[in-house]
């Protein structure tokens, strides 16, 4: 019981993305069928398309920042109706039985969450296909409500970049009276600045480029620091309560750790390819922590969307047609985007 | 207003320790003069004696695990009287004014605590000399009460090895219902096992040597794991709430991080000489933290001593005479001690 859907993907690591057909299941009683309107372009999409994490199953269709319209619902669906505007992020299923699923931390499911693409698909026996497609069918438990006031294209990146930065900021109780550093002003970092600011923190953005100073302030940073200037960095030594490290490239975390106050935490949300070099001294002095965080649970993702609705926060985006995706990947590699590409999926109908 | 005291120390990184004379101040109104009975031998003593941290001021007299008897008190001393048995650990002073001192975290004093040895001495204008000496004069704020039931020689190492392991176990709320790993069964690790067990945790000791299995169980470990056996390690993946990493040598922290549960923390109390290699993936998956911790505040050190009194916990020691200190250092380098050398300071009178 399945149908064919148009999508954009690739058959091999070296091949460009191109149009192909995929199979979507017909909605089960608990499923929601979504016509995809917009899909954000996450760096993970590129990693998987090019098999950079050595686990890609081909053909692959990336995309996990999905906003769309409900066009069909299964008989037992209670949360959504045809016509609703909804979102789907990085997960479309999890075991629902382990201790972490029961605590609404499906992202840490002991039996491994089903990712929106490149995971085993228990319905069709194949693997999951992502949001570079005209439609997707998802269990309603993994479908999110989109606040009415938000721009839909700018909302798509909230489903990954938004929750990835919101979750650690919330988990580590970022708020008023705190100096919060955000390292890296890209897809994740620009959301980190907006969200930390909306949570009431005093936000200090760190960038390697003086040209980003004005931008960082426009995004909401109270202060901006040129990270390669040792004097500027030294002025913040021991001053920060929390640092969100949104850099995916290899970089020196030690310089930042020394900026933390006693009991401060620095949290990695990017995953650099090579191991980091860590001077343990920087943790021992000041009882500091270096931690990591991966997306967020479904309940927390809904909380993030509602928070963004309340504070009118969306991502800063550059809209593209699906036919421009290969060029967009090249620009992504050069960080040449402010700050997230979003695909207008209407272009797939052309 | 000072007197001369016999001590053991060295004039140069390459020279062995030998007997020398140092100056101790006469007690000020807030000071306690202590006849030193026992002094533990910490690996830091060796690092400083040999200038391995590149900050030694010579001549240097190591020793910061001091137990002794009060022989004189200043006019305003209220906590101690002549004849009391007391302890002195790694600190003898701090600014008492910064936010951390006010929160009883003198070890993280913004203006830098005065260490028991090798720190500027604000009284005499020279630098501080440690516990390899017949006496020491310390502000009563930095002097600890020793529970009456404890063996005094075995108590000396509590002043550094004890508080260094107790503080993180308490700060991260280790207790019943938790699987707590202790990595490295040496001076610090053997205290970590005893203390975590006394706090009610299920203790899992990790060692590179099968020969230490029985020892680890004798110390209180519920389970022992051979860390170089991948199968044994895999059985604990995602199972531990907390790991105390008491290894000072360079080692792979990634293997241990993967044993942590979601939101688990691993805390370094040893400081390996070279930077650690850290795969950020191991933090991001499971929102894990790698942290550090340095000794403990004075109030917490007293709490630790009282806890040890209540649970009758002391260090396992090998007693030596001060004349054997150079040989003890050589054995320390080979980890040939179970588990702490303690100097019987009566030998300095010979």
XYZ file of C-alpha atoms in Angstrom:
700
model
C 0.000 0.000 0.000
C 2.233 2.744 -1.224
C 2.499 5.516 -3.750
C 5.257 7.069 -5.797
C 6.513 10.555 -4.956
C 8.822 12.939 -6.766
C 12.027 13.714 -4.866
C 15.586 14.975 -5.239
C 18.424 12.748 -4.209
C 21.460 10.856 -5.355
C 22.505 7.298 -6.165
C 26.158 7.677 -5.216
C 28.536 9.774 -3.113
C 30.186 11.294 -6.183
C 26.997 11.975 -8.145
C 25.120 15.278 -8.004
C 21.585 15.316 -6.660
C 18.933 14.901 -9.322
C 15.255 14.191 -9.583
C 14.157 10.645 -8.795
C 11.074 8.793 -7.681
C 10.658 7.309 -4.239
C 7.984 5.254 -2.526
C 5.891 6.653 0.306
C 3.588 4.407 2.307
C -0.130 5.065 2.368
C -1.070 6.542 5.751
C -1.661 3.964 8.507
C -4.334 4.836 11.112
C -1.767 6.883 13.091
C -0.119 8.611 10.152
C -0.271 12.089 8.733
C 0.422 12.659 5.027
C 2.097 15.984 4.400
C 2.537 17.979 1.215
C 5.955 19.514 1.697
C 6.074 23.287 1.179
C 9.582 24.108 2.376
C 12.652 22.131 3.359
C 15.771 23.599 4.975
C 19.255 22.541 3.884
C 21.330 21.286 6.816
C 25.020 20.493 6.578
C 24.101 16.925 7.578
C 22.264 16.624 4.254
C 25.530 17.165 2.430
C 27.449 14.810 4.751
C 24.972 12.024 4.046
C 24.574 12.703 0.309
C 28.350 12.426 -0.046
C 28.687 9.515 2.417
C 31.053 11.513 4.585
C 29.863 9.638 7.668
C 30.347 6.311 5.862
C 26.834 5.090 6.559
C 24.759 6.276 3.639
C 22.308 3.886 2.020
C 21.742 4.800 -1.638
C 19.666 6.129 -3.205
C 19.414 8.811 -0.557
C 17.017 11.740 -0.291
C 18.172 14.280 2.335
C 16.137 16.901 4.190
C 14.995 17.057 7.827
C 13.771 20.622 8.209
C 10.316 20.116 6.805
C 7.302 22.416 6.803
C 4.167 21.402 4.969
C 0.419 21.066 4.835
C -1.586 18.062 5.992
C -3.357 16.482 3.015
C -4.503 13.202 4.526
C -4.808 11.682 7.995
C -5.224 8.108 9.256
C -8.380 7.109 11.083
C -6.902 7.331 14.573
C -5.068 10.620 14.125
C -6.244 13.039 16.810
C -3.762 15.902 16.821
C -4.032 17.012 13.185
C -6.585 17.528 10.447
C -6.381 18.117 6.709
C -5.203 21.657 6.009
C -3.075 22.070 9.144
C 0.386 23.542 8.723
C 2.907 21.205 10.354
C 6.584 20.451 10.714
C 8.820 17.383 10.757
C 12.388 17.435 12.042
C 15.220 14.943 12.305
C 13.196 12.014 13.667
C 10.110 10.214 12.359
C 9.965 7.369 14.890
C 11.547 5.797 17.983
C 10.890 2.696 20.076
C 8.517 4.540 22.467
C 9.347 1.976 25.117
C 12.837 2.658 26.483
C 13.419 4.857 29.513
C 14.540 7.798 27.385
C 11.538 7.643 25.041
C 9.314 7.535 28.121
C 11.015 10.705 29.384
C 10.391 12.475 26.045
C 14.017 12.179 24.984
C 13.375 10.221 21.801
C 16.608 11.601 20.355
C 18.491 9.414 22.831
C 16.300 6.313 22.268
C 18.227 3.233 23.403
C 16.973 1.370 20.360
C 17.911 4.262 18.095
C 15.457 6.761 16.722
C 14.351 6.437 13.120
C 15.922 9.401 11.399
C 13.955 11.254 8.774
C 16.337 9.955 6.132
C 18.883 7.174 5.887
C 17.371 5.028 8.671
C 15.727 1.605 8.333
C 12.052 2.096 7.438
C 10.027 -0.389 9.442
C 6.906 0.159 7.335
C 8.298 -0.444 3.861
C 11.347 -2.509 4.774
C 13.587 -0.134 2.868
C 15.118 3.034 4.331
C 13.671 6.444 5.086
C 13.684 9.300 2.577
C 13.826 12.933 3.670
C 12.186 16.206 2.836
C 13.628 17.001 -0.599
C 10.368 15.551 -1.855
C 6.815 16.541 -2.667
C 5.396 14.630 0.284
C 6.110 12.600 3.389
C 4.057 10.281 5.616
C 4.827 10.436 9.351
C 3.367 9.037 12.570
C 1.488 11.913 14.199
C 3.615 11.565 17.356
C 6.525 12.954 15.347
C 4.616 15.780 13.672
C 4.791 19.296 15.111
C 2.319 22.195 15.129
C 3.581 25.422 13.543
C 2.544 28.703 15.239
C 0.303 30.729 12.926
C 2.304 33.935 13.033
C 5.577 32.516 11.736
C 6.882 32.814 8.188
C 6.793 29.241 6.898
C 10.034 29.209 4.915
C 11.954 30.744 7.833
C 10.354 28.219 10.158
C 11.720 25.158 8.334
C 15.252 25.485 9.808
C 13.804 25.621 13.317
C 13.128 21.884 12.984
C 16.848 21.113 13.165
C 18.988 24.249 13.670
C 16.380 25.702 16.023
C 15.905 22.725 18.307
C 19.616 21.839 18.265
C 20.439 25.203 19.822
C 17.259 25.646 21.903
C 17.590 22.311 23.702
C 21.012 22.884 25.329
C 20.183 26.513 26.144
C 17.115 25.262 28.025
C 18.748 22.185 29.522
C 21.552 24.278 31.030
C 19.018 26.890 32.221
C 20.294 29.860 30.261
C 18.488 33.045 31.240
C 18.636 36.569 32.682
C 21.761 37.557 34.572
C 23.967 35.215 32.574
C 26.756 35.911 30.127
C 26.255 33.435 27.319
C 28.786 32.950 24.557
C 27.871 31.720 21.090
C 30.789 30.494 19.007
C 30.351 30.455 15.249
C 27.760 32.525 13.432
C 26.331 30.146 10.874
C 23.178 28.092 10.507
C 23.244 26.894 14.115
C 25.026 29.850 15.698
C 22.693 32.506 14.312
C 19.777 30.632 15.879
C 21.750 30.315 19.118
C 22.168 34.084 19.300
C 18.476 34.752 18.652
C 17.276 32.128 21.135
C 19.715 32.943 23.954
C 18.781 36.611 23.602
C 15.064 35.795 23.707
C 15.677 33.752 26.863
C 16.992 36.911 28.499
C 20.736 36.197 28.525
C 23.475 38.717 27.825
C 24.798 37.302 24.559
C 28.436 37.468 23.484
C 29.092 36.269 19.953
C 32.538 34.977 18.971
C 33.640 35.152 15.361
C 36.867 34.776 13.411
C 35.848 37.592 11.084
C 35.474 41.270 11.893
C 33.096 41.531 8.955
C 30.493 39.617 10.982
C 30.375 42.113 13.865
C 27.412 44.132 12.565
C 25.545 40.997 11.562
C 26.001 39.439 14.994
C 24.584 42.542 16.633
C 21.680 42.619 14.222
C 20.919 39.024 15.187
C 20.785 40.049 18.836
C 24.301 39.774 20.256
C 25.021 42.305 23.000
C 28.752 42.065 22.385
C 30.935 40.591 19.679
C 34.476 39.284 20.172
C 37.092 38.620 17.516
C 38.238 35.185 18.600
C 41.655 35.411 16.993
C 42.504 38.549 19.007
C 44.124 37.296 22.234
C 43.561 40.591 24.051
C 39.858 40.656 23.240
C 39.566 37.056 24.393
C 41.517 37.663 27.619
C 39.006 40.314 28.660
C 36.345 37.590 28.995
C 38.435 35.109 30.979
C 36.341 33.527 33.726
C 33.318 35.665 32.784
C 30.938 33.367 30.908
C 28.274 31.202 32.494
C 27.674 29.134 29.388
C 29.060 28.761 25.889
C 27.225 27.282 22.928
C 29.822 25.987 20.499
C 28.193 25.793 17.078
C 31.344 25.235 15.048
C 31.486 22.097 12.926
C 35.021 22.688 11.676
C 38.004 21.670 13.757
C 38.865 24.404 16.235
C 40.562 25.042 19.559
C 38.086 24.568 22.405
C 40.671 25.324 25.106
C 40.663 29.061 24.458
C 36.918 29.116 25.032
C 36.940 26.853 28.096
C 39.167 29.345 29.880
C 36.462 31.996 29.439
C 34.015 30.014 31.564
C 33.278 30.879 35.163
C 33.555 28.272 37.914
C 30.983 25.540 37.214
C 30.429 26.898 33.703
C 29.595 24.612 30.792
C 30.505 24.713 27.147
C 28.273 22.627 24.917
C 29.157 21.331 21.480
C 26.343 21.096 18.966
C 28.558 20.836 15.918
C 30.527 17.640 15.388
C 34.003 18.347 14.014
C 35.354 15.526 11.874
C 38.614 15.084 13.793
C 39.055 14.603 17.551
C 39.458 17.783 19.569
C 42.615 18.447 21.546
C 41.651 19.106 25.143
C 43.942 20.374 27.909
C 42.399 18.804 31.008
C 43.781 21.639 33.107
C 41.083 23.863 31.574
C 38.395 21.641 33.071
C 39.998 20.970 36.450
C 40.605 24.638 37.221
C 37.121 25.998 37.766
C 35.243 22.674 37.717
C 34.226 23.383 34.146
C 32.335 21.024 31.853
C 32.587 20.334 28.168
C 29.395 18.673 27.025
C 27.491 17.836 23.864
C 23.874 17.916 22.841
C 21.893 16.406 19.980
C 18.662 18.006 18.649
C 15.853 17.654 21.227
C 12.852 15.498 22.052
C 9.488 15.897 20.326
C 7.818 17.647 23.272
C 10.773 20.000 23.536
C 10.675 20.664 19.790
C 7.037 21.704 20.124
C 7.997 23.903 23.099
C 10.724 25.499 20.950
C 8.293 26.193 18.104
C 5.808 27.743 20.520
C 8.619 29.810 22.070
C 9.607 31.002 18.593
C 5.973 31.846 17.862
C 5.759 33.865 21.058
C 9.004 35.730 20.339
C 8.461 35.852 16.571
C 11.740 34.073 15.844
C 12.547 32.381 12.557
C 15.802 31.603 10.782
C 17.403 34.060 8.374
C 17.204 32.243 5.087
C 18.013 32.306 1.398
C 15.316 30.627 -0.648
C 16.336 28.362 -3.531
C 14.660 26.115 -6.048
C 15.330 22.396 -5.758
C 17.165 22.543 -9.093
C 19.802 24.762 -7.416
C 20.627 22.278 -4.648
C 24.023 21.182 -5.990
C 25.201 24.773 -6.272
C 23.830 25.439 -2.786
C 25.932 22.549 -1.420
C 29.048 24.110 -2.919
C 28.217 27.453 -1.338
C 27.489 25.707 1.979
C 31.019 24.329 1.946
C 32.286 27.900 1.736
C 29.878 29.094 4.467
C 28.486 31.361 1.766
C 24.930 31.570 3.068
C 23.085 33.816 5.479
C 22.232 31.633 7.289
C 20.271 28.731 5.928
C 19.201 27.671 2.457
C 15.549 26.730 2.298
C 14.130 24.919 -0.708
C 10.814 26.161 -2.062
C 9.353 22.731 -2.802
C 6.891 24.229 -5.287
C 9.877 24.169 -7.649
C 9.734 20.378 -7.691
C 6.373 20.619 -9.426
C 7.941 22.504 -12.356
C 59.169 37.548 64.094
C 60.040 34.136 62.845
C 61.766 30.931 63.805
C 63.816 28.331 62.025
C 62.360 24.894 61.369
C 63.877 21.687 60.093
C 62.499 20.496 56.770
C 63.198 18.308 53.751
C 63.321 19.887 50.335
C 65.485 20.643 47.360
C 67.359 23.553 45.845
C 67.052 22.445 42.228
C 64.992 20.283 39.895
C 67.805 17.795 39.400
C 68.893 17.581 43.026
C 67.539 14.989 45.473
C 65.596 16.143 48.499
C 67.726 16.662 51.576
C 67.450 18.245 54.963
C 67.418 22.031 55.084
C 66.252 24.802 57.354
C 63.292 27.028 56.578
C 61.708 30.004 58.265
C 58.254 29.807 59.843
C 56.495 32.930 61.067
C 55.577 33.269 64.695
C 51.812 32.849 65.058
C 49.770 35.992 64.399
C 46.558 36.415 66.474
C 44.654 34.224 63.968
C 47.305 31.555 63.486
C 47.705 28.019 64.709
C 51.180 26.540 65.085
C 51.233 22.836 64.350
C 53.817 20.183 65.154
C 53.606 17.945 62.092
C 53.142 14.252 62.888
C 52.466 12.804 59.440
C 52.627 14.083 55.880
C 51.313 12.228 52.838
C 53.285 12.090 49.586
C 51.231 13.337 46.642
C 52.378 13.087 43.035
C 52.183 16.902 42.925
C 55.045 16.973 45.432
C 57.247 15.241 42.897
C 56.033 17.440 40.023
C 56.947 20.570 41.964
C 60.227 19.255 43.395
C 61.367 18.477 39.865
C 59.862 21.628 38.336
C 57.732 19.580 35.958
C 55.074 22.299 35.955
C 57.735 24.936 35.247
C 56.716 27.140 38.156
C 58.785 25.947 41.082
C 60.465 28.522 43.306
C 63.585 27.048 44.935
C 64.333 26.021 47.563
C 61.084 24.089 47.705
C 59.611 21.994 50.508
C 56.686 19.848 49.296
C 53.852 18.293 51.301
C 50.176 19.176 51.522
C 48.648 16.209 53.325
C 49.463 17.297 56.843
C 48.277 15.908 60.156
C 49.694 17.306 63.365
C 49.190 18.576 66.879
C 48.495 22.166 67.866
C 51.394 23.498 69.938
C 50.603 27.201 69.994
C 47.650 29.439 69.091
C 47.309 33.175 68.435
C 45.250 35.326 70.778
C 42.164 35.447 68.556
C 42.064 31.773 67.606
C 38.680 30.360 68.578
C 38.400 27.002 66.819
C 41.501 25.278 68.198
C 43.473 24.897 71.401
C 46.897 23.502 72.231
C 46.876 19.703 72.029
C 44.188 19.419 69.326
C 44.871 17.042 66.463
C 44.413 18.934 63.203
C 44.952 18.750 59.470
C 46.138 21.075 56.712
C 45.573 20.363 53.033
C 46.514 22.035 49.766
C 45.618 25.609 50.744
C 46.729 27.837 53.602
C 45.044 31.074 52.529
C 42.817 32.784 49.935
C 41.511 36.307 49.392
C 38.330 35.685 51.438
C 36.652 38.450 49.456
C 35.851 37.179 45.983
C 32.530 35.565 45.131
C 33.978 32.059 45.206
C 35.675 32.504 48.600
C 32.359 33.819 49.920
C 30.674 30.673 48.651
C 33.245 28.464 50.430
C 35.011 27.567 47.197
C 38.409 28.933 48.200
C 40.037 26.491 45.790
C 38.633 28.577 42.929
C 39.538 31.961 44.505
C 39.629 34.596 41.755
C 42.764 36.054 43.303
C 44.331 32.595 43.573
C 44.505 30.614 46.756
C 47.791 30.460 48.624
C 48.948 26.893 48.188
C 50.577 25.109 51.071
C 53.862 25.163 49.212
C 55.295 27.084 46.278
C 52.937 30.086 46.578
C 53.838 33.667 47.520
C 53.852 33.975 51.315
C 52.211 37.272 52.222
C 53.490 37.127 55.797
C 57.192 36.623 55.219
C 57.445 37.975 51.680
C 59.048 34.736 50.522
C 57.133 31.647 49.384
C 55.259 28.965 51.263
C 56.900 25.752 52.456
C 54.952 22.510 52.801
C 54.580 19.688 55.226
C 57.899 17.841 54.879
C 58.842 19.804 57.976
C 58.692 19.635 61.747
C 56.125 22.416 61.972
C 53.844 24.781 60.098
C 51.942 27.952 61.002
C 48.512 28.384 59.394
C 45.542 30.748 59.696
C 42.896 28.861 61.667
C 40.417 29.287 58.800
C 42.504 26.792 56.823
C 42.996 24.291 59.622
C 40.748 21.214 59.846
C 39.519 19.138 62.777
C 40.406 15.435 62.624
C 37.773 12.956 63.871
C 39.015 11.159 66.974
C 38.452 7.623 65.734
C 40.673 7.832 62.648
C 44.208 6.487 62.352
C 46.323 9.620 62.004
C 48.822 8.396 59.428
C 46.030 7.057 57.198
C 44.182 10.337 57.628
C 46.958 12.491 56.171
C 46.157 11.562 52.521
C 42.531 12.550 53.058
C 43.679 16.177 53.011
C 44.419 15.961 49.275
C 43.547 12.558 47.793
C 40.436 12.342 49.960
C 38.956 15.761 49.235
C 39.941 15.615 45.549
C 37.740 12.556 45.083
C 35.062 13.390 47.660
C 34.285 16.818 46.210
C 33.259 15.713 42.682
C 31.374 12.675 44.031
C 29.337 15.046 46.205
C 29.018 17.838 43.639
C 27.590 15.442 41.056
C 25.306 13.881 43.698
C 26.626 10.348 43.587
C 24.527 8.020 45.712
C 22.287 4.959 45.942
C 20.836 3.615 42.712
C 23.752 4.833 40.648
C 26.419 2.933 38.756
C 29.628 4.825 39.412
C 32.852 4.058 37.606
C 36.277 4.744 39.080
C 39.126 4.706 36.582
C 42.615 4.081 37.923
C 43.287 2.428 41.261
C 46.060 4.521 42.743
C 46.352 7.205 45.402
C 43.247 9.045 44.191
C 41.324 6.120 42.734
C 41.502 3.926 45.820
C 39.949 6.784 47.815
C 37.342 7.247 45.062
C 36.262 3.611 45.398
C 36.002 3.809 49.199
C 34.109 7.106 49.180
C 31.693 6.293 46.340
C 30.884 2.997 48.059
C 30.297 4.752 51.392
C 27.953 7.170 49.600
C 25.833 4.184 48.590
C 26.723 3.897 44.901
C 27.244 0.658 43.002
C 30.958 0.986 42.274
C 32.627 -0.336 39.144
C 36.413 -0.095 39.133
C 38.337 0.015 35.856
C 41.907 -1.174 35.739
C 44.470 -2.063 33.079
C 45.751 -4.936 35.214
C 43.946 -8.137 36.113
C 46.196 -8.369 39.154
C 44.288 -5.488 40.725
C 40.882 -7.201 40.645
C 41.021 -8.601 44.178
C 42.443 -5.378 45.536
C 39.684 -3.317 43.942
C 37.051 -5.540 45.517
C 38.760 -5.363 48.882
C 38.639 -1.562 48.620
C 34.888 -1.744 48.056
C 34.285 -2.094 44.315
C 31.169 -4.113 43.481
C 32.529 -4.971 40.044
C 35.895 -4.708 38.346
C 36.452 -4.294 34.611
C 39.641 -4.902 32.657
C 39.717 -1.719 30.593
C 41.844 -3.160 27.789
C 39.293 -5.918 27.154
C 36.868 -4.497 24.561
C 34.195 -7.107 25.324
C 34.216 -6.361 29.037
C 34.014 -2.639 28.288
C 31.168 -3.056 25.771
C 29.015 -4.695 28.435
C 28.896 -1.370 30.311
C 28.052 0.842 27.330
C 25.468 3.445 28.305
C 25.213 2.013 31.833
C 27.140 4.407 34.081
C 25.693 7.477 35.766
C 29.054 8.937 36.675
C 32.742 8.206 36.159
C 35.572 9.470 38.326
C 38.710 9.509 36.207
C 41.672 9.417 38.554
C 44.338 8.705 35.954
C 47.189 11.181 35.696
C 48.897 9.470 32.787
C 47.764 10.065 29.239
C 44.877 7.775 28.377
C 41.890 7.423 26.074
C 38.845 9.103 27.610
C 36.594 8.269 24.652
C 36.237 4.607 25.598
C 34.960 5.654 28.997
C 32.645 8.418 27.756
C 30.736 5.861 25.710
C 29.958 3.963 28.933
C 27.982 6.915 30.307
C 24.220 7.037 30.291
C 22.347 9.982 28.805
C 23.227 13.092 30.859
C 26.080 11.224 32.535
C 29.273 12.991 33.572
C 32.868 11.899 33.648
C 35.098 14.002 35.878
C 38.851 14.274 35.625
C 40.751 14.710 38.858
C 44.133 13.763 37.478
C 45.843 16.155 35.082
C 47.621 14.299 32.275
C 50.630 16.174 30.949
C 49.567 16.147 27.299
C 46.209 17.258 25.840
C 43.562 14.561 25.612
C 42.119 13.527 22.269
C 38.364 13.903 22.433
C 35.859 12.678 19.822
C 33.039 15.207 20.197
C 30.580 12.595 18.957
C 30.938 10.875 22.353
C 29.583 13.972 24.071
C 26.862 14.883 21.564
C 25.306 11.425 21.566
C 23.752 11.164 25.005
C 24.297 14.763 26.118
C 27.316 13.639 28.109
C 29.724 15.881 29.984
C 33.442 15.703 30.518
C 34.349 17.874 33.484
C 37.187 18.486 35.896
C 37.432 19.153 39.590
C 40.156 20.511 41.861
C 40.375 19.573 45.573
C 37.496 21.157 47.527
C 36.700 24.152 49.706
C 37.598 24.282 53.404
C 34.038 23.678 54.609
C 33.743 20.744 52.234
C 37.099 19.365 53.393
C 35.812 19.398 56.957
C 32.623 17.699 55.765
C 34.750 15.027 54.050
C 36.799 14.414 57.196
C 33.629 14.115 59.273
C 32.171 11.742 56.653
C 35.343 9.639 56.826
C 35.123 9.638 60.615
C 31.535 8.465 60.462
C 32.345 5.704 57.959
C 35.784 4.948 59.424
C 37.554 5.622 56.137
C 41.260 6.327 55.837
C 43.768 5.850 53.034
C 45.717 2.618 52.623
C 49.252 3.723 53.247
C 52.882 2.704 53.396
C 54.748 4.555 56.104
C 58.240 5.827 55.381
C 60.891 7.874 57.125
C 61.710 11.265 55.651
C 65.172 9.966 54.765
C 63.515 7.543 52.300
C 61.700 10.225 50.338
C 63.876 10.110 47.218
C 63.464 6.356 46.916
C 59.720 6.809 47.492
C 59.573 9.259 44.564
C 61.193 6.676 42.306
C 58.659 4.063 43.391
C 55.841 6.590 42.910
C 56.903 6.957 39.288
C 56.424 3.215 38.880
C 53.066 3.276 40.731
C 54.779 0.942 43.186
C 52.806 1.923 46.282
C 49.573 0.774 47.883
C 48.273 3.416 47.822
C 49.946 6.394 49.403
C 53.293 6.969 51.046
C 52.994 8.780 54.353
C 56.043 10.227 56.066
C 56.359 9.653 59.789
C 57.681 13.104 60.635
C 59.182 11.830 63.893
C 61.990 10.615 61.623
C 62.986 14.230 60.981
C 63.942 14.533 64.648
C 66.522 11.732 64.286
